[in-house]
PDB file of C-alpha atoms in Angstrom:
ATOM      1  CA  UNK H   1      23.238-166.651  32.965  1.00  0.00           C
ATOM      2  CA  UNK H   2      23.586-170.133  31.472  1.00  0.00           C
ATOM      3  CA  UNK H   3      20.999-172.814  32.032  1.00  0.00           C
ATOM      4  CA  UNK H   4      21.714-175.518  34.540  1.00  0.00           C
ATOM      5  CA  UNK H   5      22.824-178.302  32.228  1.00  0.00           C
ATOM      6  CA  UNK H   6      22.210-180.998  34.802  1.00  0.00           C
ATOM      7  CA  UNK H   7      18.482-180.252  34.585  1.00  0.00           C
ATOM      8  CA  UNK H   8      18.374-180.735  30.785  1.00  0.00           C
ATOM      9  CA  UNK H   9      16.819-184.125  29.961  1.00  0.00           C
ATOM     10  CA  UNK H  10      18.758-186.277  27.520  1.00  0.00           C
ATOM     11  CA  UNK H  11      18.199-189.528  25.675  1.00  0.00           C
ATOM     12  CA  UNK H  12      21.904-190.306  25.422  1.00  0.00           C
ATOM     13  CA  UNK H  13      23.349-193.220  27.345  1.00  0.00           C
ATOM     14  CA  UNK H  14      26.012-192.322  29.866  1.00  0.00           C
ATOM     15  CA  UNK H  15      29.550-193.346  29.038  1.00  0.00           C
ATOM     16  CA  UNK H  16      30.780-196.382  30.814  1.00  0.00           C
ATOM     17  CA  UNK H  17      31.616-200.012  30.369  1.00  0.00           C
ATOM     18  CA  UNK H  18      29.499-201.796  27.809  1.00  0.00           C
ATOM     19  CA  UNK H  19      26.761-204.047  29.082  1.00  0.00           C
ATOM     20  CA  UNK H  20      26.851-207.784  28.567  1.00  0.00           C
ATOM     21  CA  UNK H  21      29.548-209.743  26.806  1.00  0.00           C
ATOM     22  CA  UNK H  22      32.122-208.157  24.491  1.00  0.00           C
ATOM     23  CA  UNK H  23      31.008-207.683  20.883  1.00  0.00           C
ATOM     24  CA  UNK H  24      34.013-209.630  19.558  1.00  0.00           C
ATOM     25  CA  UNK H  25      32.828-212.791  21.290  1.00  0.00           C
ATOM     26  CA  UNK H  26      29.352-212.524  19.728  1.00  0.00           C
ATOM     27  CA  UNK H  27      30.480-211.678  16.187  1.00  0.00           C
ATOM     28  CA  UNK H  28      30.458-214.411  13.600  1.00  0.00           C
ATOM     29  CA  UNK H  29      33.802-215.309  12.014  1.00  0.00           C
ATOM     30  CA  UNK H  30      34.704-213.149   9.020  1.00  0.00           C
ATOM     31  CA  UNK H  31      34.506-214.629   5.549  1.00  0.00           C
ATOM     32  CA  UNK H  32      37.822-214.659   3.665  1.00  0.00           C
ATOM     33  CA  UNK H  33      38.484-211.808   1.236  1.00  0.00           C
ATOM     34  CA  UNK H  34      37.337-212.595  -2.307  1.00  0.00           C
ATOM     35  CA  UNK H  35      38.982-210.238  -4.841  1.00  0.00           C
ATOM     36  CA  UNK H  36      36.673-211.340  -7.687  1.00  0.00           C
ATOM     37  CA  UNK H  37      33.554-210.548  -5.648  1.00  0.00           C
ATOM     38  CA  UNK H  38      35.113-207.253  -4.565  1.00  0.00           C
ATOM     39  CA  UNK H  39      35.835-206.277  -8.203  1.00  0.00           C
ATOM     40  CA  UNK H  40      32.236-207.102  -9.197  1.00  0.00           C
ATOM     41  CA  UNK H  41      30.859-204.980  -6.354  1.00  0.00           C
ATOM     42  CA  UNK H  42      33.139-202.066  -7.249  1.00  0.00           C
ATOM     43  CA  UNK H  43      32.026-202.278 -10.879  1.00  0.00           C
ATOM     44  CA  UNK H  44      28.376-202.379  -9.808  1.00  0.00           C
ATOM     45  CA  UNK H  45      28.803-199.325  -7.573  1.00  0.00           C
ATOM     46  CA  UNK H  46      30.703-197.447 -10.321  1.00  0.00           C
ATOM     47  CA  UNK H  47      27.689-197.894 -12.615  1.00  0.00           C
ATOM     48  CA  UNK H  48      25.498-196.133 -10.048  1.00  0.00           C
ATOM     49  CA  UNK H  49      27.686-193.012 -10.028  1.00  0.00           C
ATOM     50  CA  UNK H  50      26.432-189.979 -11.924  1.00  0.00           C
ATOM     51  CA  UNK H  51      29.499-188.958 -13.915  1.00  0.00           C
ATOM     52  CA  UNK H  52      29.981-185.444 -15.253  1.00  0.00           C
ATOM     53  CA  UNK H  53      29.720-184.747 -18.958  1.00  0.00           C
ATOM     54  CA  UNK H  54      32.767-183.806 -21.035  1.00  0.00           C
ATOM     55  CA  UNK H  55      31.391-180.272 -21.345  1.00  0.00           C
ATOM     56  CA  UNK H  56      31.132-179.877 -17.563  1.00  0.00           C
ATOM     57  CA  UNK H  57      34.618-181.304 -17.117  1.00  0.00           C
ATOM     58  CA  UNK H  58      36.048-178.957 -19.762  1.00  0.00           C
ATOM     59  CA  UNK H  59      34.355-175.872 -18.287  1.00  0.00           C
ATOM     60  CA  UNK H  60      35.526-176.764 -14.781  1.00  0.00           C
ATOM     61  CA  UNK H  61      39.085-177.337 -16.017  1.00  0.00           C
ATOM     62  CA  UNK H  62      39.135-173.965 -17.773  1.00  0.00           C
ATOM     63  CA  UNK H  63      37.809-172.266 -14.635  1.00  0.00           C
ATOM     64  CA  UNK H  64      40.539-173.902 -12.545  1.00  0.00           C
ATOM     65  CA  UNK H  65      43.159-172.760 -15.065  1.00  0.00           C
ATOM     66  CA  UNK H  66      41.855-169.183 -14.957  1.00  0.00           C
ATOM     67  CA  UNK H  67      41.884-169.156 -11.146  1.00  0.00           C
ATOM     68  CA  UNK H  68      45.450-170.512 -11.096  1.00  0.00           C
ATOM     69  CA  UNK H  69      46.512-167.775 -13.514  1.00  0.00           C
ATOM     70  CA  UNK H  70      44.799-165.038 -11.492  1.00  0.00           C
ATOM     71  CA  UNK H  71      46.255-166.373  -8.236  1.00  0.00           C
ATOM     72  CA  UNK H  72      49.764-166.501  -9.696  1.00  0.00           C
ATOM     73  CA  UNK H  73      49.455-162.906 -10.946  1.00  0.00           C
ATOM     74  CA  UNK H  74      48.191-161.778  -7.533  1.00  0.00           C
ATOM     75  CA  UNK H  75      50.984-163.504  -5.611  1.00  0.00           C
ATOM     76  CA  UNK H  76      53.590-162.227  -8.090  1.00  0.00           C
ATOM     77  CA  UNK H  77      52.329-158.667  -7.510  1.00  0.00           C
ATOM     78  CA  UNK H  78      52.372-159.094  -3.722  1.00  0.00           C
ATOM     79  CA  UNK H  79      55.874-160.580  -3.840  1.00  0.00           C
ATOM     80  CA  UNK H  80      57.117-157.765  -6.101  1.00  0.00           C
ATOM     81  CA  UNK H  81      55.571-155.197  -3.752  1.00  0.00           C
ATOM     82  CA  UNK H  82      57.245-156.706  -0.685  1.00  0.00           C
ATOM     83  CA  UNK H  83      60.525-156.952  -2.592  1.00  0.00           C
ATOM     84  CA  UNK H  84      60.332-153.276  -3.549  1.00  0.00           C
ATOM     85  CA  UNK H  85      59.490-152.225   0.014  1.00  0.00           C
ATOM     86  CA  UNK H  86      62.327-154.245   1.545  1.00  0.00           C
ATOM     87  CA  UNK H  87      64.829-152.939  -1.003  1.00  0.00           C
ATOM     88  CA  UNK H  88      63.769-149.373  -0.171  1.00  0.00           C
ATOM     89  CA  UNK H  89      64.177-150.079   3.554  1.00  0.00           C
ATOM     90  CA  UNK H  90      67.685-151.503   2.925  1.00  0.00           C
ATOM     91  CA  UNK H  91      68.624-148.449   0.837  1.00  0.00           C
ATOM     92  CA  UNK H  92      67.328-146.165   3.572  1.00  0.00           C
ATOM     93  CA  UNK H  93      69.368-148.076   6.155  1.00  0.00           C
ATOM     94  CA  UNK H  94      72.571-147.930   4.080  1.00  0.00           C
ATOM     95  CA  UNK H  95      72.320-144.120   3.743  1.00  0.00           C
ATOM     96  CA  UNK H  96      72.706-143.673   7.501  1.00  0.00           C
ATOM     97  CA  UNK H  97      75.959-145.666   7.653  1.00  0.00           C
TER      98      UNK H  97
END
């Protein structure tokens, strides 16, 4: 039998209307968008990224190519099998007519 969930203590606030004044009234006005500052920040963040080496990229690309090849062979075989089965069913059906 499941526990009585009403008896489980929780630290979450109940849902309901927010207390006090709306957040939009308290928020300071937004600064205008500065594309130059944005570009600098993007460049700074891009420097922090750990990029893969060419060897890792090459190995991953080859692995993806191999998986695509194997998947295409698998789906070709499944499609050919279904095609063969349906053609046999059609032949069997045309013999009775």
